[in-house]
Amino acid sequence: MHVIVVGAGIIGLSTAWHLRRLGAGVTIIDPAPGQGATHAAAGMLAPAAEVVWGQSPLYPLMRASAQMYPSFAAEVASAAGADFGLTDSGTLVCAGDRADLQALRQLRTAQTAAGFTTELITGSRARELEPALSPSVAGAVRIPDDQSIDPRRVTTALLSVVSATTVRRQVTRLIRRGGITVGVGFSDGDELTADQVIITAGAEADSITGMPALPLRKVWGDVLRLRAPAALTPLLHGTVRGLVNGRPVYIVARDDGELVLGASSREDGREGTDAGAVHRLLQDGQRLVPGILDCEITDITTRARPGSPDDLPIVGRIDDGCLVSTGYFRHGILLAPLGGRLGAELATGVSPDWLPAGGLDSVSPGRFSAEPHSAEPSADGSSAVSSVLHPTTLHRSTS
Ligand SMILES: Cc1cc2nc3c(=O)[nH]c(=O)nc-3n(C[C@H](O)[C@H](O)[C@H](O)COP(=O)(O)OP(=O)(O)OC[C@H]3O[C@@H](n4cnc5c(N)ncnc54)[C@H](O)[C@@H]3O)c2cc1C
């Protein structure tokens, strides 16, 4: 079987990796591999810290994918000869002041209700664990099991394994015969055919002609990378997240000394970096860890998270020759092992019986249709999935 994967972010690359393990031939197409949302991501693998009220179908998926990470990272590292920078030094979710502590207690109640084990600790105990924390930190929730990786190292490692089959071009349309996708086309009229096509183009997944109008929303995030002076290194030992005047902020510490300070969350359609957002991140970050103002800024990146109306991914068939795997929103790095394996198995006809119960339905593209999802093509052969949205509550994001 030959499969075309459109989009080489972490989801497309993980899908390609799993397809190869299943014995499929793979062609990956992307004009700028690894430069989408994955390039911005902080790399927190933090199912408990990501708990938000009302998202219970997401928790089993996040938990399952977090458990898949150590073996996924080890297998890719052995094939690529380069690792992901996987660390398991945990997360401290800190309260900037007493009012934030109240919000943190509510968050912990949600985490406990979702089945995660966390510990509420005092500000002094938090400073014992992370001496760089500000004296004003009023308390913290400790999540010892959280992991993190460097998403840029992940794309480099995965690309080195699959690079021989990577085409640096932009797909403009799906090619359909008899209502079934048989390949993809480019702006100059060139075409490539395959047995299956998987669209993993992140926030641009529905801009390809012939794709259904998926209910994707672009949630822009600005994020900074910093380096502490030698005298202050390591500034932090794990991930510090927190609430400052109710605003979420995080600082992720990498094993090579890099710090990632993020992230804004905007749906204003502005692709460029927002000066106000950068100012607020530095302001809120230094309220938790004053030493970040002594660091050098090495990078500022702005990218769009591929959001869905219910914050769950969108994975499933568009027609008999085409699948979509997108909508990973602020969890795409965490969900990459699960999403990659799921997309690869659906494309090759393997039953994903390992998925948590209800997992397939919770991510189905058909869940946004007023009518039950049908794989029947419309008269023009262009779209099998309608995009009538259910009213949903949108949540504030931190990652
Ligand atoms: C600031 C920020 C911080 C984040 N932090 C975290 C975090 O800590 N943990 C976490 O789990 N998630 C995090 N996320 C979310 C995560 O980055 C995304 O969910 C994830 O990267 C989505 O991966 P993707 O492969 O679907 O999309 P992308 O990485 O955007 O990749 C899509 C690819 O498709 C290509 N493409 C687009 N259109 C076409 C086309 N027509 N033809 C060919 N190729 C095309 C693009 O060039 C791109 O390379 C963060 C996101 C942001 C913005």
PDB file of N, CA, C and O and ligand atoms in Angstrom, residues 6-12 29-38 40-44 169-171 200-202 204 208 221-223 250 263 303-306 326 328-334 399, ligand 1:
ATOM      1  N   VAL A   6      -0.141  14.460   3.708  1.00  0.00           N
ATOM      2  CA  VAL A   6      -0.040  15.888   3.362  1.00  0.00           C
ATOM      3  C   VAL A   6       0.131  16.697   4.643  1.00  0.00           C
ATOM      4  O   VAL A   6      -0.813  16.864   5.424  1.00  0.00           O
ATOM      5  N   GLY A   7       1.350  17.178   4.869  1.00  0.00           N
ATOM      6  CA  GLY A   7       1.640  17.960   6.077  1.00  0.00           C
ATOM      7  C   GLY A   7       2.637  17.241   6.958  1.00  0.00           C
ATOM      8  O   GLY A   7       2.377  16.126   7.418  1.00  0.00           O
ATOM      9  N   ALA A   8       3.807  17.862   7.160  1.00  0.00           N
ATOM     10  CA  ALA A   8       4.868  17.247   7.961  1.00  0.00           C
ATOM     11  C   ALA A   8       5.084  18.016   9.245  1.00  0.00           C
ATOM     12  O   ALA A   8       6.191  18.431   9.586  1.00  0.00           O
ATOM     13  N   GLY A   9       3.971  18.239   9.995  1.00  0.00           N
ATOM     14  CA  GLY A   9       4.107  18.645  11.388  1.00  0.00           C
ATOM     15  C   GLY A   9       4.269  17.377  12.210  1.00  0.00           C
ATOM     16  O   GLY A   9       4.437  16.276  11.667  1.00  0.00           O
ATOM     17  N   ILE A  10       4.158  17.507  13.518  1.00  0.00           N
ATOM     18  CA  ILE A  10       4.385  16.319  14.351  1.00  0.00           C
ATOM     19  C   ILE A  10       3.338  15.240  14.086  1.00  0.00           C
ATOM     20  O   ILE A  10       3.642  14.048  14.169  1.00  0.00           O
ATOM     21  N   ILE A  11       2.122  15.646  13.693  1.00  0.00           N
ATOM     22  CA  ILE A  11       1.077  14.644  13.450  1.00  0.00           C
ATOM     23  C   ILE A  11       1.366  13.891  12.150  1.00  0.00           C
ATOM     24  O   ILE A  11       1.314  12.652  12.115  1.00  0.00           O
ATOM     25  N   GLY A  12       1.697  14.621  11.080  1.00  0.00           N
ATOM     26  CA  GLY A  12       2.007  13.953   9.818  1.00  0.00           C
ATOM     27  C   GLY A  12       3.226  13.057   9.944  1.00  0.00           C
ATOM     28  O   GLY A  12       3.256  11.930   9.432  1.00  0.00           O
ATOM     29  N   ILE A  29       4.284  15.158   1.877  1.00  0.00           N
ATOM     30  CA  ILE A  29       4.339  16.381   1.076  1.00  0.00           C
ATOM     31  C   ILE A  29       4.141  17.588   1.984  1.00  0.00           C
ATOM     32  O   ILE A  29       3.157  17.668   2.718  1.00  0.00           O
ATOM     33  N   ASP A  30       5.095  18.517   1.942  1.00  0.00           N
ATOM     34  CA  ASP A  30       5.002  19.734   2.767  1.00  0.00           C
ATOM     35  C   ASP A  30       6.027  20.745   2.241  1.00  0.00           C
ATOM     36  O   ASP A  30       7.198  20.405   2.073  1.00  0.00           O
ATOM     37  N   PRO A  31       5.604  21.993   1.964  1.00  0.00           N
ATOM     38  CA  PRO A  31       6.583  22.974   1.468  1.00  0.00           C
ATOM     39  C   PRO A  31       7.575  23.395   2.548  1.00  0.00           C
ATOM     40  O   PRO A  31       8.673  23.863   2.237  1.00  0.00           O
ATOM     41  N   ALA A  32       7.207  23.246   3.812  1.00  0.00           N
ATOM     42  CA  ALA A  32       8.063  23.691   4.923  1.00  0.00           C
ATOM     43  C   ALA A  32       7.922  22.714   6.098  1.00  0.00           C
ATOM     44  O   ALA A  32       7.279  23.023   7.100  1.00  0.00           O
ATOM     45  N   PRO A  33       8.517  21.516   5.978  1.00  0.00           N
ATOM     46  CA  PRO A  33       8.325  20.500   7.015  1.00  0.00           C
ATOM     47  C   PRO A  33       8.721  21.005   8.403  1.00  0.00           C
ATOM     48  O   PRO A  33       9.759  21.661   8.562  1.00  0.00           O
ATOM     49  N   GLY A  34       7.884  20.720   9.361  1.00  0.00           N
ATOM     50  CA  GLY A  34       8.203  21.045  10.759  1.00  0.00           C
ATOM     51  C   GLY A  34       8.097  22.507  11.130  1.00  0.00           C
ATOM     52  O   GLY A  34       8.415  22.883  12.255  1.00  0.00           O
ATOM     53  N   GLN A  35       7.608  23.354  10.204  1.00  0.00           N
ATOM     54  CA  GLN A  35       7.598  24.797  10.485  1.00  0.00           C
ATOM     55  C   GLN A  35       6.218  25.331  10.872  1.00  0.00           C
ATOM     56  O   GLN A  35       6.031  26.539  11.011  1.00  0.00           O
ATOM     57  N   GLY A  36       5.244  24.454  11.065  1.00  0.00           N
ATOM     58  CA  GLY A  36       3.907  24.893  11.471  1.00  0.00           C
ATOM     59  C   GLY A  36       3.818  25.066  12.981  1.00  0.00           C
ATOM     60  O   GLY A  36       4.800  25.444  13.641  1.00  0.00           O
ATOM     61  N   ALA A  37       2.668  24.760  13.539  1.00  0.00           N
ATOM     62  CA  ALA A  37       2.456  24.920  14.988  1.00  0.00           C
ATOM     63  C   ALA A  37       3.503  24.157  15.790  1.00  0.00           C
ATOM     64  O   ALA A  37       3.925  24.605  16.873  1.00  0.00           O
ATOM     65  N   THR A  38       3.948  23.035  15.248  1.00  0.00           N
ATOM     66  CA  THR A  38       4.935  22.207  15.960  1.00  0.00           C
ATOM     67  C   THR A  38       6.207  22.998  16.260  1.00  0.00           C
ATOM     68  O   THR A  38       6.871  22.765  17.277  1.00  0.00           O
ATOM     69  N   ALA A  40       6.438  26.047  17.094  1.00  0.00           N
ATOM     70  CA  ALA A  40       6.232  26.965  18.225  1.00  0.00           C
ATOM     71  C   ALA A  40       6.130  26.218  19.548  1.00  0.00           C
ATOM     72  O   ALA A  40       6.485  26.759  20.601  1.00  0.00           O
ATOM     73  N   ALA A  41       5.640  24.973  19.497  1.00  0.00           N
ATOM     74  CA  ALA A  41       5.167  24.315  20.714  1.00  0.00           C
ATOM     75  C   ALA A  41       6.234  24.192  21.792  1.00  0.00           C
ATOM     76  O   ALA A  41       7.411  23.967  21.514  1.00  0.00           O
ATOM     77  N   ALA A  42       5.752  24.313  23.039  1.00  0.00           N
ATOM     78  CA  ALA A  42       6.650  24.217  24.187  1.00  0.00           C
ATOM     79  C   ALA A  42       7.058  22.775  24.444  1.00  0.00           C
ATOM     80  O   ALA A  42       8.148  22.517  24.949  1.00  0.00           O
ATOM     81  N   GLY A  43       6.163  21.829  24.140  1.00  0.00           N
ATOM     82  CA  GLY A  43       6.506  20.420  24.313  1.00  0.00           C
ATOM     83  C   GLY A  43       6.109  19.823  25.646  1.00  0.00           C
ATOM     84  O   GLY A  43       6.641  18.788  26.046  1.00  0.00           O
ATOM     85  N   MET A  44       5.143  20.448  26.335  1.00  0.00           N
ATOM     86  CA  MET A  44       4.675  19.861  27.595  1.00  0.00           C
ATOM     87  C   MET A  44       3.823  18.634  27.296  1.00  0.00           C
ATOM     88  O   MET A  44       2.922  18.687  26.453  1.00  0.00           O
ATOM     89  N   ARG A 169       6.526  20.491  -1.479  1.00  0.00           N
ATOM     90  CA  ARG A 169       5.570  21.220  -2.315  1.00  0.00           C
ATOM     91  C   ARG A 169       4.267  21.411  -1.554  1.00  0.00           C
ATOM     92  O   ARG A 169       3.977  20.678  -0.609  1.00  0.00           O
ATOM     93  N   GLN A 170       3.470  22.374  -2.034  1.00  0.00           N
ATOM     94  CA  GLN A 170       2.176  22.641  -1.407  1.00  0.00           C
ATOM     95  C   GLN A 170       1.075  21.959  -2.203  1.00  0.00           C
ATOM     96  O   GLN A 170       0.936  22.197  -3.411  1.00  0.00           O
ATOM     97  N   VAL A 171       0.302  21.140  -1.545  1.00  0.00           N
ATOM     98  CA  VAL A 171      -0.842  20.486  -2.199  1.00  0.00           C
ATOM     99  C   VAL A 171      -1.973  21.503  -2.335  1.00  0.00           C
ATOM    100  O   VAL A 171      -2.290  22.217  -1.377  1.00  0.00           O
ATOM    101  N   THR A 200      -2.853  15.887   7.022  1.00  0.00           N
ATOM    102  CA  THR A 200      -2.368  16.266   8.359  1.00  0.00           C
ATOM    103  C   THR A 200      -1.782  17.679   8.264  1.00  0.00           C
ATOM    104  O   THR A 200      -0.664  17.931   8.716  1.00  0.00           O
ATOM    105  N   ALA A 201      -2.538  18.577   7.638  1.00  0.00           N
ATOM    106  CA  ALA A 201      -2.032  19.921   7.345  1.00  0.00           C
ATOM    107  C   ALA A 201      -2.386  20.931   8.433  1.00  0.00           C
ATOM    108  O   ALA A 201      -2.449  22.136   8.181  1.00  0.00           O
ATOM    109  N   GLY A 202      -2.623  20.457   9.662  1.00  0.00           N
ATOM    110  CA  GLY A 202      -2.852  21.351  10.794  1.00  0.00           C
ATOM    111  C   GLY A 202      -3.995  22.310  10.541  1.00  0.00           C
ATOM    112  O   GLY A 202      -5.074  21.921  10.057  1.00  0.00           O
ATOM    113  N   GLU A 204      -4.408  24.388   8.310  1.00  0.00           N
ATOM    114  CA  GLU A 204      -4.707  24.616   6.883  1.00  0.00           C
ATOM    115  C   GLU A 204      -5.410  23.426   6.245  1.00  0.00           C
ATOM    116  O   GLU A 204      -5.581  23.396   5.028  1.00  0.00           O
ATOM    117  N   ILE A 208      -7.450  22.978   1.341  1.00  0.00           N
ATOM    118  CA  ILE A 208      -7.142  22.203   0.132  1.00  0.00           C
ATOM    119  C   ILE A 208      -8.454  21.956  -0.618  1.00  0.00           C
ATOM    120  O   ILE A 208      -9.423  21.460  -0.019  1.00  0.00           O
ATOM    121  N   GLY A 221      -0.710  31.623  18.877  1.00  0.00           N
ATOM    122  CA  GLY A 221       0.059  31.614  20.116  1.00  0.00           C
ATOM    123  C   GLY A 221       1.429  32.233  19.890  1.00  0.00           C
ATOM    124  O   GLY A 221       2.119  31.921  18.913  1.00  0.00           O
ATOM    125  N   ASP A 222       1.805  33.163  20.769  1.00  0.00           N
ATOM    126  CA  ASP A 222       3.157  33.745  20.765  1.00  0.00           C
ATOM    127  C   ASP A 222       3.940  33.071  21.894  1.00  0.00           C
ATOM    128  O   ASP A 222       3.418  32.887  22.999  1.00  0.00           O
ATOM    129  N   VAL A 223       5.194  32.724  21.627  1.00  0.00           N
ATOM    130  CA  VAL A 223       5.995  32.013  22.625  1.00  0.00           C
ATOM    131  C   VAL A 223       7.454  32.454  22.508  1.00  0.00           C
ATOM    132  O   VAL A 223       7.936  32.741  21.412  1.00  0.00           O
ATOM    133  N   TYR A 250       3.434  29.770  31.429  1.00  0.00           N
ATOM    134  CA  TYR A 250       4.296  28.635  31.765  1.00  0.00           C
ATOM    135  C   TYR A 250       5.739  28.904  31.355  1.00  0.00           C
ATOM    136  O   TYR A 250       6.004  29.724  30.468  1.00  0.00           O
ATOM    137  N   ALA A 263       2.171  30.912  26.912  1.00  0.00           N
ATOM    138  CA  ALA A 263       1.971  31.295  25.511  1.00  0.00           C
ATOM    139  C   ALA A 263       0.673  32.078  25.463  1.00  0.00           C
ATOM    140  O   ALA A 263      -0.227  31.857  26.267  1.00  0.00           O
ATOM    141  N   ARG A 303       2.596  31.043  15.925  1.00  0.00           N
ATOM    142  CA  ARG A 303       1.959  30.068  15.025  1.00  0.00           C
ATOM    143  C   ARG A 303       0.504  29.867  15.443  1.00  0.00           C
ATOM    144  O   ARG A 303       0.123  30.185  16.559  1.00  0.00           O
ATOM    145  N   ALA A 304      -0.276  29.269  14.514  1.00  0.00           N
ATOM    146  CA  ALA A 304      -1.685  28.989  14.798  1.00  0.00           C
ATOM    147  C   ALA A 304      -1.872  27.550  15.252  1.00  0.00           C
ATOM    148  O   ALA A 304      -1.451  26.620  14.568  1.00  0.00           O
ATOM    149  N   ARG A 305      -2.519  27.385  16.417  1.00  0.00           N
ATOM    150  CA  ARG A 305      -2.927  26.048  16.852  1.00  0.00           C
ATOM    151  C   ARG A 305      -4.151  25.654  16.019  1.00  0.00           C
ATOM    152  O   ARG A 305      -5.053  26.474  15.833  1.00  0.00           O
ATOM    153  N   PRO A 306      -4.205  24.398  15.573  1.00  0.00           N
ATOM    154  CA  PRO A 306      -5.400  23.964  14.831  1.00  0.00           C
ATOM    155  C   PRO A 306      -6.503  23.555  15.804  1.00  0.00           C
ATOM    156  O   PRO A 306      -6.548  22.417  16.267  1.00  0.00           O
ATOM    157  N   THR A 326      -6.445  16.119  12.161  1.00  0.00           N
ATOM    158  CA  THR A 326      -6.056  17.486  12.539  1.00  0.00           C
ATOM    159  C   THR A 326      -6.861  17.900  13.788  1.00  0.00           C
ATOM    160  O   THR A 326      -7.412  17.051  14.482  1.00  0.00           O
ATOM    161  N   TYR A 328      -5.755  19.158  16.594  1.00  0.00           N
ATOM    162  CA  TYR A 328      -5.113  18.771  17.863  1.00  0.00           C
ATOM    163  C   TYR A 328      -4.925  19.944  18.819  1.00  0.00           C
ATOM    164  O   TYR A 328      -4.458  19.754  19.935  1.00  0.00           O
ATOM    165  N   PHE A 329      -5.247  21.124  18.366  1.00  0.00           N
ATOM    166  CA  PHE A 329      -5.310  22.325  19.200  1.00  0.00           C
ATOM    167  C   PHE A 329      -4.063  22.479  20.073  1.00  0.00           C
ATOM    168  O   PHE A 329      -2.962  22.501  19.588  1.00  0.00           O
ATOM    169  N   ARG A 330      -4.221  22.535  21.393  1.00  0.00           N
ATOM    170  CA  ARG A 330      -3.058  22.780  22.252  1.00  0.00           C
ATOM    171  C   ARG A 330      -2.475  21.489  22.812  1.00  0.00           C
ATOM    172  O   ARG A 330      -1.679  21.531  23.747  1.00  0.00           O
ATOM    173  N   HIS A 331      -2.888  20.330  22.208  1.00  0.00           N
ATOM    174  CA  HIS A 331      -2.407  19.048  22.726  1.00  0.00           C
ATOM    175  C   HIS A 331      -1.718  18.204  21.673  1.00  0.00           C
ATOM    176  O   HIS A 331      -1.527  17.008  21.875  1.00  0.00           O
ATOM    177  N   GLY A 332      -1.368  18.801  20.533  1.00  0.00           N
ATOM    178  CA  GLY A 332      -0.858  18.001  19.422  1.00  0.00           C
ATOM    179  C   GLY A 332       0.468  17.319  19.708  1.00  0.00           C
ATOM    180  O   GLY A 332       0.729  16.234  19.175  1.00  0.00           O
ATOM    181  N   ILE A 333       1.295  17.933  20.526  1.00  0.00           N
ATOM    182  CA  ILE A 333       2.581  17.297  20.842  1.00  0.00           C
ATOM    183  C   ILE A 333       2.302  16.098  21.736  1.00  0.00           C
ATOM    184  O   ILE A 333       2.772  14.987  21.469  1.00  0.00           O
ATOM    185  N   LEU A 334       1.508  16.319  22.777  1.00  0.00           N
ATOM    186  CA  LEU A 334       1.139  15.226  23.683  1.00  0.00           C
ATOM    187  C   LEU A 334       0.448  14.091  22.922  1.00  0.00           C
ATOM    188  O   LEU A 334       0.724  12.908  23.145  1.00  0.00           O
ATOM    189  N   SER A 399      -1.431  26.200  26.707  1.00  0.00           N
ATOM    190  CA  SER A 399      -0.271  25.681  26.002  1.00  0.00           C
ATOM    191  C   SER A 399      -0.364  25.918  24.512  1.00  0.00           C
ATOM    192  O   SER A 399      -1.267  26.566  24.062  1.00  0.00           O
TER     193      SER A 399
HETATM  194  C1  LIG B   1       2.647  28.587  21.208  1.00  0.00           C
HETATM  195  C2  LIG B   1       2.217  27.137  21.159  1.00  0.00           C
HETATM  196  C3  LIG B   1       2.584  26.293  22.207  1.00  0.00           C
HETATM  197  C4  LIG B   1       2.158  24.954  22.203  1.00  0.00           C
HETATM  198  N1  LIG B   1       2.555  24.122  23.219  1.00  0.00           N
HETATM  199  C5  LIG B   1       2.149  22.820  23.238  1.00  0.00           C
HETATM  200  C6  LIG B   1       2.567  21.936  24.265  1.00  0.00           C
HETATM  201  O1  LIG B   1       3.333  22.322  25.164  1.00  0.00           O
HETATM  202  N2  LIG B   1       2.110  20.652  24.265  1.00  0.00           N
HETATM  203  C7  LIG B   1       1.269  20.179  23.273  1.00  0.00           C
HETATM  204  O2  LIG B   1       0.878  19.014  23.328  1.00  0.00           O
HETATM  205  N3  LIG B   1       0.888  20.991  22.247  1.00  0.00           N
HETATM  206  C8  LIG B   1       1.293  22.300  22.221  1.00  0.00           C
HETATM  207  N4  LIG B   1       0.900  23.125  21.205  1.00  0.00           N
HETATM  208  C9  LIG B   1      -0.024  22.601  20.166  1.00  0.00           C
HETATM  209  C10 LIG B   1       0.755  21.848  19.084  1.00  0.00           C
HETATM  210  O3  LIG B   1       1.832  22.645  18.649  1.00  0.00           O
HETATM  211  C11 LIG B   1      -0.146  21.518  17.907  1.00  0.00           C
HETATM  212  O4  LIG B   1      -1.331  20.887  18.353  1.00  0.00           O
HETATM  213  C12 LIG B   1       0.571  20.573  16.943  1.00  0.00           C
HETATM  214  O5  LIG B   1       1.837  21.086  16.599  1.00  0.00           O
HETATM  215  C13 LIG B   1      -0.255  20.349  15.694  1.00  0.00           C
HETATM  216  O6  LIG B   1       0.533  19.561  14.833  1.00  0.00           O
HETATM  217  P1  LIG B   1       0.114  19.346  13.329  1.00  0.00           P
HETATM  218  O7  LIG B   1       1.112  18.419  12.732  1.00  0.00           O
HETATM  219  O8  LIG B   1      -1.334  18.974  13.260  1.00  0.00           O
HETATM  220  O9  LIG B   1       0.189  20.809  12.680  1.00  0.00           O
HETATM  221  P2  LIG B   1       1.442  21.661  12.198  1.00  0.00           P
HETATM  222  O10 LIG B   1       2.605  21.494  13.109  1.00  0.00           O
HETATM  223  O11 LIG B   1       0.923  23.052  11.999  1.00  0.00           O
HETATM  224  O12 LIG B   1       1.857  21.020  10.817  1.00  0.00           O
HETATM  225  C14 LIG B   1       1.055  21.153   9.674  1.00  0.00           C
HETATM  226  C15 LIG B   1       1.983  21.088   8.467  1.00  0.00           C
HETATM  227  O13 LIG B   1       1.173  21.040   7.297  1.00  0.00           O
HETATM  228  C16 LIG B   1       1.828  21.765   6.290  1.00  0.00           C
HETATM  229  N5  LIG B   1       0.819  22.177   5.294  1.00  0.00           N
HETATM  230  C17 LIG B   1      -0.199  23.069   5.445  1.00  0.00           C
HETATM  231  N6  LIG B   1      -0.902  23.164   4.311  1.00  0.00           N
HETATM  232  C18 LIG B   1      -0.307  22.325   3.418  1.00  0.00           C
HETATM  233  C19 LIG B   1      -0.565  21.993   2.063  1.00  0.00           C
HETATM  234  N7  LIG B   1      -1.601  22.541   1.392  1.00  0.00           N
HETATM  235  N8  LIG B   1       0.256  21.111   1.432  1.00  0.00           N
HETATM  236  C20 LIG B   1       1.285  20.535   2.100  1.00  0.00           C
HETATM  237  N9  LIG B   1       1.570  20.809   3.386  1.00  0.00           N
HETATM  238  C21 LIG B   1       0.787  21.694   4.039  1.00  0.00           C
HETATM  239  C22 LIG B   1       2.455  22.961   7.026  1.00  0.00           C
HETATM  240  O14 LIG B   1       3.549  23.490   6.267  1.00  0.00           O
HETATM  241  C23 LIG B   1       2.891  22.309   8.318  1.00  0.00           C
HETATM  242  O15 LIG B   1       4.251  21.890   8.303  1.00  0.00           O
HETATM  243  C24 LIG B   1       1.343  24.454  21.146  1.00  0.00           C
HETATM  244  C25 LIG B   1       1.020  25.302  20.086  1.00  0.00           C
HETATM  245  C26 LIG B   1       1.451  26.632  20.086  1.00  0.00           C
HETATM  246  C27 LIG B   1       1.108  27.524  18.906  1.00  0.00           C
END
